[in-house]
Amino acid sequence: MSQNPQNIQSVLNETRSFVPSLKATSSVPDMATYEALCAEAVRDEQGFWARLGRENLDWHKPFTQTLDESNAPFYRWYGDGLLNASYNCLDRHVLAGRGDVTAIISESDSGVVTRVTYAELLARVCQMANVLKSLGVQKSDRVIIYMPMSIEGIVAMQACARIGATHSVVFGGFSAKAIHERVIDAGAVLIITADAQTRGGKQLGLKLVVDEALALGGCDTVRHVLVNQRTEQGCDMVVGRDLALEPLLAQQSTDCVPEWVDAEHPLFVLYTSGSTGTPKGVQHSTGGYLMWATQTMKWSFDITAQDVFWCTADIGWITGHTYVCYGPLSCGATQLVFEGIPTYPDASRFWQMIERHRCSIFYTAPTAIRSLIKAADMDEQVHPKKYDLSSLRILGTVGEPINPEAWMWYHKQVGGERCPIMDTFWQTETGGHVITPLPAATPLTPGSCTLPLPGIQAAIVDETGEDVENGQGGLLVIKRPWPSMIRTIWNNPERFKAGYYPEELGGRYYLAGDGAVRHSDTTYFQIMGRIDDVLNVSGHRLGTMEIESALVAHPMVAEAAVVGKPDEVSGEAICAFVVLKSAIPEGEAAVKLANELREWVKHEIGPIAKPKDIRFGDNLPKTRSGKIMRRLLRSIAKDEAITQDTSTLENPAILDQLRTSVV
Ligand code: PRX
């Protein structure tokens, strides 16, 4: 485990507590209600989950079985029920007479605001679904979506759900190679993209990246590429393969009967990084996933018809799936969607948008908060106090630990000391929140995600699966299955079983991959970071191996090792140790090569994977058996004194060289 006792001590010493002052519109108005729900989930597990399944979703055919664990850990939830996710997100609100409610307020990079009601969104999703059907896309086919943060992106996802096709969204910042890998692994029949996206005043081509991906070869399953025209930029079109979306939409009816699928039908596959190999396709269900997306909107965010909800995550990540595309729409809420970036035209953009749209629930990542703190420190004009943020009532963070200073700033400067902060811990694999405070109930401690949601049996165990005492660090596990959990890894059930239900823990607990500790008094959970070789850079998950493979694919690189180091803004930064095939360059030449390698990684994976530090060495520190000593590399990356035992190191002289060679 990477955590050290000092770290545990410093976070456990946080004693500030903020008692909720929110008016309890919430279904969980106090801790007694929370505890009663937790007790219900333990006393009558099946009854509890069955109740939530019925309360949150409309079923075409009601389920009679709640949990089937006969083939654990391949759990089945609500297995004999039939439903449709898009029906639950759209039709049911329109049928209930709420078709005129605004579903999405979309703001473009340049500030153009577009609104769609539930009735309009339903019509657009139906047209899109009919386009997909006209191109022969069928239930269970996989569709890749490579789109900007936009109404069109959400429509594409919902249209897949409507016809029972499984979508796989690829984040718009990922490279051609990343698309290529996913197209092949998923066996996609169609790609939906746009000519370009506009972010920070710049137009970034998307379709040309898809062209490059398909040119890499082996994508024979792909029959068509649908292109949404968003800019004047346009793009090249391959005759027969590529189709302009808008003319096709115009020909289609605004009605489309939803395809009723069984609850276990894969709604989507979303690729995420693991510690080994290529990204894995996390497969989610329809029924259990959507139930939890809906329920957590109510519990964690207290969503009501009066709210304007804003989750700033991109649809390319799980947060954009659960808390942009599915959760808010399933609840019939009004949400804000933003194509741009928080610092354009300046770092007051978020505050301006909250003021302009009277946003009441704001959910973002600690990295964004930290960068906006920095900007506000430097320029009064972009400080949140300059804006009317009185509409806010609940704040949220996600994706990485929030340091107590950033938490306090968010609380005071953004939340005006009145808005509770939901520090939501969860993962691509958990489908929705698993450990988080509840806005009207949980006393808050800065930097802690507090307590598990009712029904989530989270615990901390040692390497043999035994519970550890509070105050002791260990592995975060979830002891019982829950409806929105990962079902399998697409094409790789063995990897799912070995990775998430390891034999060492008796094969019976879900292993989250994070270290954690519980506070001795409050029993609050504190996440200590990943225990595997997964980095968390600005809340984005990246495998060290992926970056290493990208580096060694460069013709000049012989070997590479990548570790994380703490970073003030991005939480963790990438530090790459590189051994070249030729002599190490010096001065300007070293800087030039390091920049070339950064560009290379950007091209291979995407800009988020660019190493911040690059250190050239004649070799890497290895044991006599040839294993790279990553612990040492972590210390060097942090510029820490080396306290570890280096007696097994084959080439100790290398340490000094790596220490001094940062570019
Ligand atoms: O290490 C944890 C961190 O993000 C990882 C999951 O990343 P991903 O699947 O990309 O999903 C991110 C959005 C849900 C976790 O294993 N993480 C997520 N939320 C928190 C967190 N670390 C600390 N505090 C959180 N609230």
XYZ file of C-alpha atoms and ligand atoms in Angstrom:
689
model
C 0.000 0.000 0.000
C 1.287 3.420 -0.897
C -0.061 5.362 2.063
C 2.125 6.114 5.032
C 1.110 6.463 8.674
C 1.943 10.167 8.734
C -0.615 10.815 6.041
C -3.217 8.881 7.932
C -2.472 10.866 11.044
C -2.743 14.251 9.367
C -6.132 13.530 7.819
C -7.469 11.947 10.965
C -6.473 15.041 12.904
C -9.014 17.121 11.002
C -11.506 17.984 13.712
C -13.581 20.756 12.119
C -17.188 19.701 11.806
C -19.970 21.466 9.927
C -23.465 20.634 11.020
C -26.021 20.737 8.187
C -28.214 23.830 8.068
C -30.055 22.906 4.879
C -33.836 22.919 5.069
C -34.911 19.336 4.817
C -36.793 19.019 1.549
C -34.715 15.886 1.395
C -36.016 12.348 1.679
C -33.280 11.941 4.309
C -33.812 14.927 6.626
C -31.610 13.738 9.501
C -29.157 11.108 10.692
C -31.894 9.060 12.325
C -33.555 8.583 8.925
C -30.196 7.701 7.393
C -29.553 5.111 10.082
C -33.028 3.658 9.698
C -32.423 3.217 5.950
C -29.061 1.544 6.609
C -30.705 -0.777 9.111
C -33.506 -1.627 6.672
C -30.918 -2.547 4.014
C -29.238 -4.977 6.421
C -32.405 -6.406 7.948
C -34.184 -7.001 4.624
C -31.635 -6.659 1.855
C -33.855 -7.948 -0.948
C -36.891 -5.979 0.217
C -34.866 -2.780 0.473
C -33.464 -2.989 -3.043
C -36.796 -4.145 -4.483
C -38.466 -1.096 -2.953
C -35.898 1.271 -4.477
C -36.220 -0.514 -7.839
C -39.979 0.078 -7.831
C -39.894 3.628 -6.463
C -37.298 4.997 -8.866
C -38.164 3.423 -12.205
C -41.116 2.713 -14.461
C -41.067 -0.923 -15.558
C -42.678 -2.228 -18.733
C -42.767 -5.618 -17.029
C -42.197 -5.500 -13.270
C -39.401 -7.643 -11.884
C -40.175 -10.451 -9.476
C -36.569 -11.369 -8.615
C -34.393 -8.729 -6.975
C -30.894 -10.192 -6.616
C -29.659 -13.407 -8.160
C -26.280 -14.421 -6.791
C -26.202 -17.962 -8.130
C -23.291 -17.065 -10.423
C -21.414 -14.665 -8.115
C -19.579 -12.369 -8.670
C -21.624 -12.034 -11.872
C -24.609 -10.699 -9.953
C -27.965 -10.115 -11.606
C -30.382 -7.447 -10.414
C -34.081 -7.156 -11.200
C -33.266 -9.847 -13.780
C -36.765 -10.670 -15.067
C -37.951 -7.050 -15.324
C -38.256 -5.199 -18.650
C -37.698 -1.484 -19.069
C -36.131 1.185 -21.253
C -33.703 3.799 -19.944
C -34.717 6.508 -22.418
C -38.417 5.950 -21.590
C -37.571 6.520 -17.928
C -35.532 9.632 -18.721
C -38.004 11.224 -21.148
C -41.405 9.685 -21.941
C -42.510 9.231 -18.377
C -42.128 12.950 -17.647
C -43.913 13.957 -20.849
C -46.713 11.472 -20.165
C -47.073 12.938 -16.684
C -47.713 16.372 -18.185
C -44.231 17.752 -17.591
C -43.235 17.987 -21.246
C -42.831 21.768 -21.005
C -40.274 21.590 -18.212
C -36.792 22.615 -19.337
C -34.609 19.526 -19.450
C -31.336 21.101 -20.575
C -29.959 24.625 -20.643
C -26.892 24.402 -22.808
C -24.218 27.080 -22.960
C -21.624 26.990 -25.720
C -18.018 28.060 -25.382
C -18.824 31.450 -26.883
C -21.837 31.892 -24.595
C -24.753 30.954 -26.858
C -27.568 29.573 -24.684
C -29.971 26.916 -25.989
C -32.854 25.411 -24.026
C -34.733 22.193 -24.660
C -37.833 20.950 -22.881
C -38.510 17.327 -22.077
C -40.999 17.122 -24.985
C -38.437 18.562 -27.422
C -35.681 16.325 -26.135
C -37.907 13.267 -26.514
C -38.672 14.248 -30.117
C -34.979 14.711 -30.880
C -34.001 11.424 -29.267
C -36.703 9.631 -31.273
C -35.450 11.146 -34.532
C -31.902 10.132 -33.689
C -33.046 6.630 -32.741
C -34.845 6.376 -36.083
C -31.676 7.447 -37.910
C -29.765 4.675 -36.132
C -32.438 2.138 -37.040
C -32.455 3.307 -40.671
C -28.747 2.515 -40.781
C -29.383 -0.997 -39.539
C -28.246 -0.492 -35.945
C -29.980 -3.111 -33.821
C -30.475 -4.003 -30.205
C -27.164 -5.083 -28.621
C -25.005 -3.501 -31.344
C -22.227 -1.278 -30.001
C -22.020 2.372 -31.005
C -19.001 4.590 -30.313
C -19.805 8.208 -29.447
C -16.990 10.757 -29.843
C -18.809 14.008 -29.245
C -18.387 17.265 -27.382
C -20.245 18.113 -24.196
C -23.508 19.025 -25.888
C -27.216 18.365 -26.236
C -26.328 16.363 -29.364
C -23.987 14.130 -27.338
C -26.724 13.417 -24.801
C -29.236 12.811 -27.596
C -26.848 10.281 -29.149
C -26.515 8.379 -25.856
C -30.246 8.425 -25.167
C -31.019 7.316 -28.743
C -28.789 4.267 -28.329
C -30.572 3.463 -25.071
C -33.933 3.846 -26.816
C -33.195 1.141 -29.383
C -31.246 -1.091 -26.995
C -27.860 -0.438 -28.622
C -24.949 -0.337 -26.165
C -23.053 2.938 -26.319
C -19.420 3.468 -25.608
C -18.525 7.124 -25.243
C -14.905 8.072 -25.877
C -13.815 11.329 -24.215
C -13.301 14.059 -26.845
C -9.722 14.615 -25.635
C -8.636 11.051 -26.390
C -6.428 10.192 -29.339
C -7.015 8.258 -32.544
C -5.224 5.287 -31.022
C -7.561 5.306 -28.021
C -10.598 5.341 -30.344
C -9.064 2.571 -32.436
C -8.524 0.303 -29.418
C -12.091 0.848 -28.229
C -13.690 0.358 -31.657
C -11.915 -2.970 -31.996
C -12.529 -4.205 -28.457
C -16.203 -3.242 -28.560
C -16.732 -4.408 -32.164
C -18.600 -1.158 -32.877
C -20.885 -0.952 -35.931
C -21.183 2.823 -35.984
C -19.393 5.946 -34.768
C -21.221 9.165 -33.951
C -19.003 12.243 -33.955
C -18.916 15.938 -34.811
C -16.778 17.915 -37.229
C -15.191 19.803 -34.331
C -15.692 21.027 -30.797
C -15.048 24.537 -29.537
C -13.291 24.912 -26.216
C -11.432 27.892 -24.849
C -12.009 29.828 -28.081
C -10.303 27.142 -30.157
C -11.855 24.738 -32.610
C -10.570 21.231 -32.183
C -11.260 18.736 -34.932
C -12.981 15.516 -33.852
C -13.897 13.863 -37.132
C -10.308 13.984 -38.347
C -9.266 12.018 -35.256
C -11.907 9.391 -36.088
C -10.533 9.260 -39.665
C -7.057 8.695 -38.292
C -8.356 5.961 -35.971
C -10.111 4.102 -38.753
C -7.054 4.461 -40.995
C -5.098 2.420 -38.438
C -6.964 -0.559 -39.838
C -8.830 -3.571 -38.520
C -12.077 -1.667 -37.873
C -14.122 -3.714 -40.343
C -17.149 -3.828 -38.070
C -17.723 -0.066 -38.518
C -20.248 0.531 -41.288
C -20.858 4.258 -40.923
C -19.612 7.432 -39.304
C -22.363 9.933 -38.497
C -21.159 13.528 -38.391
C -22.867 16.330 -36.483
C -21.931 19.645 -38.108
C -21.134 22.048 -35.253
C -18.745 24.575 -36.722
C -17.988 26.255 -40.025
C -14.810 24.218 -40.063
C -16.463 21.189 -41.702
C -14.486 18.025 -42.406
C -13.603 15.539 -45.111
C -16.239 12.904 -45.764
C -15.543 9.403 -47.061
C -18.231 8.607 -49.603
C -20.419 5.682 -48.581
C -19.011 5.532 -45.045
C -19.511 9.026 -43.646
C -22.931 10.625 -43.393
C -23.970 14.142 -42.409
C -26.321 13.777 -39.456
C -28.605 16.794 -39.781
C -30.185 15.941 -43.189
C -30.860 12.396 -41.951
C -32.508 13.666 -38.767
C -34.789 15.972 -40.742
C -36.217 12.998 -42.632
C -37.133 11.066 -39.501
C -40.311 10.878 -37.462
C -40.325 12.291 -33.939
C -41.873 9.063 -32.644
C -39.974 5.912 -31.893
C -41.345 3.095 -29.751
C -38.736 2.240 -27.119
C -37.136 -1.195 -27.229
C -37.977 -2.934 -23.954
C -34.848 -4.628 -22.694
C -34.251 -6.800 -19.686
C -32.786 -5.122 -16.645
C -29.381 -6.738 -17.183
C -29.122 -5.545 -20.784
C -25.820 -3.621 -21.188
C -26.721 0.067 -21.357
C -23.118 1.053 -21.955
C -19.497 0.051 -21.879
C -17.134 2.743 -20.655
C -13.398 2.224 -20.930
C -11.223 3.101 -17.975
C -7.618 2.580 -16.973
C -6.417 -0.274 -14.846
C -2.989 -1.092 -13.483
C -2.132 -3.462 -16.311
C -2.745 -3.757 -20.026
C -5.018 -1.694 -22.182
C -8.064 0.173 -20.816
C -10.879 -2.121 -19.780
C -14.482 -1.839 -20.898
C -16.573 -1.471 -17.751
C -19.992 -2.921 -18.592
C -23.069 -1.499 -16.881
C -26.629 -2.770 -16.779
C -29.851 -0.890 -17.545
C -32.107 -1.478 -14.517
C -29.735 -1.505 -11.556
C -27.612 1.292 -13.007
C -30.523 3.619 -13.727
C -32.142 2.927 -10.370
C -29.000 4.084 -8.563
C -28.404 7.065 -10.895
C -31.923 8.201 -9.953
C -31.805 7.380 -6.251
C -28.445 9.054 -5.668
C -29.673 12.255 -7.350
C -32.367 12.312 -4.667
C -30.208 11.289 -1.735
C -26.912 13.028 -2.431
C -28.247 16.128 -4.170
C -31.785 16.413 -2.812
C -32.935 17.155 -6.367
C -36.311 18.903 -6.710
C -38.360 20.413 -9.544
C -37.177 23.892 -8.492
C -33.474 23.127 -8.856
C -31.062 23.976 -11.631
C -28.478 21.221 -11.408
C -25.015 21.584 -12.914
C -22.493 18.794 -13.111
C -19.433 20.053 -14.976
C -18.122 16.598 -15.953
C -17.786 15.629 -19.598
C -20.040 12.887 -20.992
C -16.827 10.998 -21.818
C -16.412 10.081 -18.131
C -18.636 8.102 -15.791
C -19.664 11.289 -13.950
C -21.035 12.651 -17.220
C -22.942 9.401 -17.774
C -24.574 9.143 -14.367
C -24.952 12.797 -13.380
C -25.467 14.428 -16.814
C -27.008 11.950 -19.236
C -29.011 9.644 -16.969
C -29.546 10.740 -13.347
C -30.888 14.300 -13.836
C -33.114 13.286 -16.763
C -34.481 10.235 -14.973
C -35.457 12.597 -12.127
C -37.124 15.037 -14.542
C -34.759 17.791 -13.374
C -33.486 20.907 -15.128
C -29.758 20.848 -15.765
C -27.059 23.012 -17.216
C -24.646 21.618 -19.818
C -21.491 23.495 -20.795
C -19.255 22.857 -23.801
C -16.387 25.140 -22.799
C -13.718 25.323 -20.093
C -13.747 27.051 -16.677
C -11.046 29.551 -17.606
C -12.481 30.973 -20.834
C -12.930 33.818 -21.529
C -11.618 34.117 -17.970
C -11.617 32.209 -14.694
C -14.933 33.684 -13.588
C -16.857 31.630 -16.176
C -18.299 29.144 -13.653
C -19.393 31.919 -11.273
C -20.920 33.894 -14.112
C -22.828 30.865 -15.309
C -24.123 30.036 -11.815
C -25.361 33.632 -11.531
C -26.807 33.741 -15.060
C -28.742 30.487 -14.805
C -29.578 30.656 -11.072
C -27.857 27.316 -10.563
C -28.775 25.704 -7.222
C -26.712 22.502 -7.150
C -23.147 22.671 -8.436
C -20.987 19.547 -8.816
C -17.364 19.788 -9.955
C -13.861 18.366 -9.432
C -11.307 19.457 -6.811
C -8.815 20.235 -9.602
C -11.168 22.823 -11.052
C -11.666 24.342 -7.611
C -7.913 24.498 -6.965
C -7.190 26.155 -10.295
C -9.972 28.702 -9.697
C -8.599 29.462 -6.229
C -5.244 30.217 -7.819
C -6.844 32.433 -10.450
C -8.946 34.298 -7.834
C -5.842 34.878 -5.695
C -4.170 36.548 -8.648
C -7.106 38.546 -9.971
C -9.900 39.991 -7.802
C -12.184 40.279 -10.829
C -12.537 36.518 -11.171
C -13.134 35.941 -7.466
C -16.515 34.277 -6.738
C -17.386 37.049 -4.261
C -17.839 39.361 -7.259
C -20.829 37.297 -8.403
C -24.287 36.597 -7.055
C -24.113 32.965 -6.044
C -27.104 33.146 -3.721
C -29.038 30.607 -5.829
C -26.679 27.840 -4.709
C -27.877 25.470 -2.005
C -25.736 22.340 -2.403
C -22.173 21.844 -3.645
C -20.446 18.638 -4.685
C -16.997 17.347 -5.536
C -15.869 14.167 -7.227
C -13.002 12.249 -8.714
C -10.112 12.840 -6.328
C -9.489 13.759 -2.735
C -10.249 17.365 -1.875
C -7.663 18.904 0.416
C -9.162 20.648 3.473
C -7.931 24.126 2.361
C -9.695 23.805 -1.002
C -12.772 22.451 0.816
C -12.826 25.507 3.132
C -12.489 27.925 0.223
C -15.292 26.177 -1.690
C -17.415 26.278 1.463
C -16.793 29.963 2.234
C -16.239 31.676 -1.091
C -18.599 29.684 -3.294
C -21.111 28.260 -0.840
C -21.298 31.384 1.340
C -20.907 29.094 4.380
C -24.462 27.923 3.865
C -24.177 25.138 1.273
C -23.190 21.660 2.390
C -20.419 20.063 0.295
C -21.036 16.531 -0.906
C -17.610 14.906 -1.249
C -18.820 11.968 -3.325
C -16.554 8.948 -3.500
C -17.247 6.518 -6.317
C -15.726 4.984 -9.434
C -16.503 4.088 -13.039
C -17.154 0.602 -11.697
C -19.602 1.593 -8.956
C -21.959 3.317 -11.419
C -22.961 5.994 -8.896
C -22.056 7.414 -5.511
C -21.167 4.875 -2.843
C -19.654 6.879 0.027
C -20.949 10.416 0.427
C -22.585 12.749 2.915
C -26.299 13.512 2.651
C -27.002 17.244 2.400
C -29.547 17.700 5.184
C -28.237 14.991 7.485
C -24.495 14.369 7.659
C -22.185 16.603 9.724
C -19.277 17.368 7.396
C -15.541 17.096 7.951
C -13.376 18.808 5.311
C -11.669 16.233 3.113
C -13.800 13.250 4.101
C -16.439 11.525 1.997
C -18.003 10.562 5.365
C -20.303 7.510 5.313
C -21.570 4.866 2.885
C -25.004 5.311 1.341
C -27.717 3.010 2.703
C -27.271 -0.469 1.227
C -23.553 -0.007 0.492
C -21.635 -2.320 2.842
C -18.293 -0.540 2.611
C -15.498 -1.689 4.919
C -11.748 -1.606 5.351
C -9.876 -4.888 5.422
C -6.291 -6.108 5.479
C -4.602 -8.104 2.709
C -6.298 -11.311 3.852
C -9.796 -9.832 3.890
C -10.044 -9.410 7.682
C -11.616 -6.209 9.015
C -9.127 -3.703 10.410
C -9.859 -1.483 13.372
C -10.936 2.114 12.905
C -7.910 4.370 12.714
C -5.932 1.682 10.843
C -5.355 1.951 7.106
C -6.390 -0.864 4.801
C -8.098 -1.827 1.569
C -11.488 -0.376 0.743
C -13.984 -3.113 -0.094
C -17.745 -3.388 -0.501
C -18.930 -6.557 1.103
C -22.289 -7.048 -0.559
C -23.275 -6.477 -4.197
C -25.365 -3.411 -5.101
C -27.534 -2.786 -8.175
C -25.356 -0.275 -10.089
C -22.106 -2.191 -9.792
C -19.987 -3.169 -12.812
C -21.342 -6.374 -14.371
C -18.176 -7.519 -16.095
C -15.328 -6.293 -18.251
C -16.427 -6.361 -21.849
C -14.907 -9.414 -23.540
C -12.971 -10.315 -20.428
C -14.933 -11.884 -17.543
C -11.758 -13.419 -16.134
C -10.132 -10.021 -15.756
C -13.275 -8.801 -14.000
C -13.237 -11.644 -11.512
C -9.514 -11.568 -10.795
C -9.338 -7.783 -10.540
C -12.433 -6.994 -8.494
C -13.069 -10.226 -6.560
C -9.508 -11.410 -5.893
C -8.878 -14.808 -4.366
C -6.664 -13.248 -1.669
C -9.763 -11.680 -0.156
C -11.646 -14.957 -0.447
C -13.284 -13.890 -3.742
C -16.248 -12.503 -1.841
C -15.670 -8.754 -1.556
C -15.598 -6.073 -4.251
C -12.107 -4.553 -4.145
C -12.245 -0.846 -4.987
C -8.494 -0.391 -5.575
C -8.211 2.452 -3.057
C -6.602 2.541 0.350
C -8.762 4.030 3.092
C -9.038 4.545 6.815
C -11.998 5.142 9.134
C -11.883 7.819 11.778
C -11.937 6.294 15.270
C -14.624 8.644 16.637
C -16.860 9.506 13.706
C -16.225 6.250 11.747
C -15.972 8.508 8.685
C -14.119 7.150 5.666
C -11.027 8.853 4.403
C -9.792 7.797 0.974
C -5.991 7.524 0.855
C -5.557 7.050 -2.902
C -5.028 4.164 -5.273
C -3.176 1.087 -4.136
C -2.350 0.032 -7.685
C -0.445 1.648 -10.530
C -3.336 3.905 -11.444
C -2.704 7.649 -11.377
C -5.309 10.296 -10.749
C -4.395 13.433 -12.672
C -6.961 16.232 -12.397
C -9.513 13.596 -11.422
C -8.773 11.549 -14.552
C -7.705 7.971 -14.251
C -4.581 6.880 -16.101
C -2.597 3.663 -15.906
C 1.177 4.073 -15.537
C 1.602 1.170 -17.960
C -0.401 2.909 -20.669
C 1.899 5.937 -20.506
C 5.005 3.737 -20.364
C 3.864 1.824 -23.467
C 3.259 5.100 -25.270
C 6.757 6.327 -24.383
C 8.577 3.162 -25.440
C 6.741 3.268 -28.775
C 8.843 6.388 -29.561
C 11.818 5.418 -31.752
C 14.379 7.001 -29.394
C 13.136 5.447 -26.146
C 14.556 2.187 -24.852
C 12.756 1.969 -21.532
C 10.433 4.078 -19.413
C 8.890 4.070 -15.950
C 6.096 6.382 -14.874
C 5.082 7.361 -11.344
C 2.866 10.017 -9.810
C 3.963 12.928 -7.661
C 1.790 15.291 -5.626
C 0.762 18.454 -7.472
C -0.861 21.569 -6.055
C -3.443 21.913 -8.799
C -3.879 18.562 -10.541
C -3.645 16.507 -7.339
C -1.172 14.167 -8.926
C 1.258 14.892 -11.769
C 2.939 12.454 -14.128
C 6.685 11.968 -13.775
C 8.389 9.859 -16.450
C 11.847 8.296 -16.125
C 13.215 7.643 -19.578
C 16.182 5.620 -20.825
C 17.160 6.508 -24.383
C 18.623 4.282 -27.074
C 21.329 6.934 -27.640
C 23.326 9.248 -25.350
C 21.394 11.628 -23.101
C 21.151 15.086 -24.672
C 22.062 18.165 -22.625
C 20.684 21.684 -22.169
C 18.401 22.890 -24.941
C 18.554 19.556 -26.744
C 17.246 17.759 -23.633
C 14.354 20.204 -23.325
C 13.569 19.787 -27.011
C 13.500 16.005 -26.769
C 11.413 16.087 -23.582
C 8.855 18.278 -25.344
C 8.864 15.957 -28.315
C 8.112 13.047 -25.973
C 5.273 15.008 -24.344
C 3.753 15.656 -27.774
C 4.214 11.998 -28.602
C 2.281 10.885 -25.501
C -0.392 13.460 -26.270
C -0.747 11.978 -29.722
C -0.735 8.365 -28.478
C -3.204 8.812 -25.586
C -4.403 12.413 -25.265
C -3.266 15.700 -23.687
C -4.216 14.586 -20.152
C -1.459 11.943 -20.254
C 1.422 14.362 -20.995
C 4.188 13.923 -18.382
C 4.881 17.052 -16.350
C 8.440 15.977 -15.453
C 10.696 13.934 -17.664
C 13.999 12.624 -16.271
C 16.551 11.015 -18.536
C 18.835 8.345 -17.121
C 21.354 5.778 -18.368
C 19.261 3.170 -16.626
C 16.414 2.679 -14.163
C 16.878 1.564 -10.545
C 16.317 -2.178 -10.550
C 16.638 -5.063 -8.151
C 19.128 -7.811 -8.985
C 16.253 -9.784 -10.460
C 15.556 -6.875 -12.841
C 12.437 -5.428 -11.233
C 12.069 -1.644 -11.442
C 12.025 -0.165 -7.922
C 9.065 2.154 -8.221
C 9.128 3.089 -4.547
C 12.486 4.732 -5.142
C 11.264 6.461 -8.258
C 8.334 7.884 -6.289
C 10.739 9.335 -3.719
C 12.946 10.805 -6.431
C 9.934 12.301 -8.219
C 8.945 14.019 -4.980
C 12.542 15.142 -4.353
C 12.409 13.298 -1.048
C 15.384 11.895 0.792
C 15.617 8.173 0.168
C 14.929 6.308 3.370
C 14.157 2.964 1.764
C 16.586 0.082 1.818
C 18.660 0.281 -1.367
C 20.812 -2.745 -0.645
C 19.032 -4.836 -3.269
C 19.609 -2.156 -5.886
C 21.846 -3.327 -8.683
C 23.003 0.103 -9.864
C 22.902 2.640 -6.973
C 24.749 5.362 -8.916
C 21.703 5.794 -11.064
C 19.786 7.502 -8.254
C 21.887 10.684 -8.313
C 21.628 10.959 -12.043
C 17.834 10.651 -11.994
C 17.607 13.165 -9.177
C 19.314 15.931 -11.107
C 18.126 15.382 -14.642
C 14.596 16.794 -14.536
C 13.340 18.529 -17.685
O -9.132 6.872 -6.388
C -10.507 7.133 -6.342
C -10.778 8.488 -6.975
O -11.088 8.211 -8.330
C -11.060 6.815 -8.590
C -12.120 6.445 -9.572
O -11.849 7.071 -10.780
P -12.899 6.989 -11.973
O -13.301 5.586 -12.196
O -12.306 7.715 -13.121
O -14.172 7.738 -11.451
C -14.060 9.088 -11.071
C -15.426 9.673 -10.872
C -16.339 8.890 -10.031
C -11.267 6.184 -7.244
O -10.797 4.853 -7.220
N -11.910 9.180 -6.342
C -13.151 9.330 -6.836
N -13.902 10.086 -6.018
C -13.126 10.430 -4.960
C -11.860 9.838 -5.167
N -10.870 9.966 -4.259
C -11.132 10.681 -3.147
N -12.302 11.284 -2.892
C -13.330 11.183 -3.765
N -14.487 11.796 -3.502
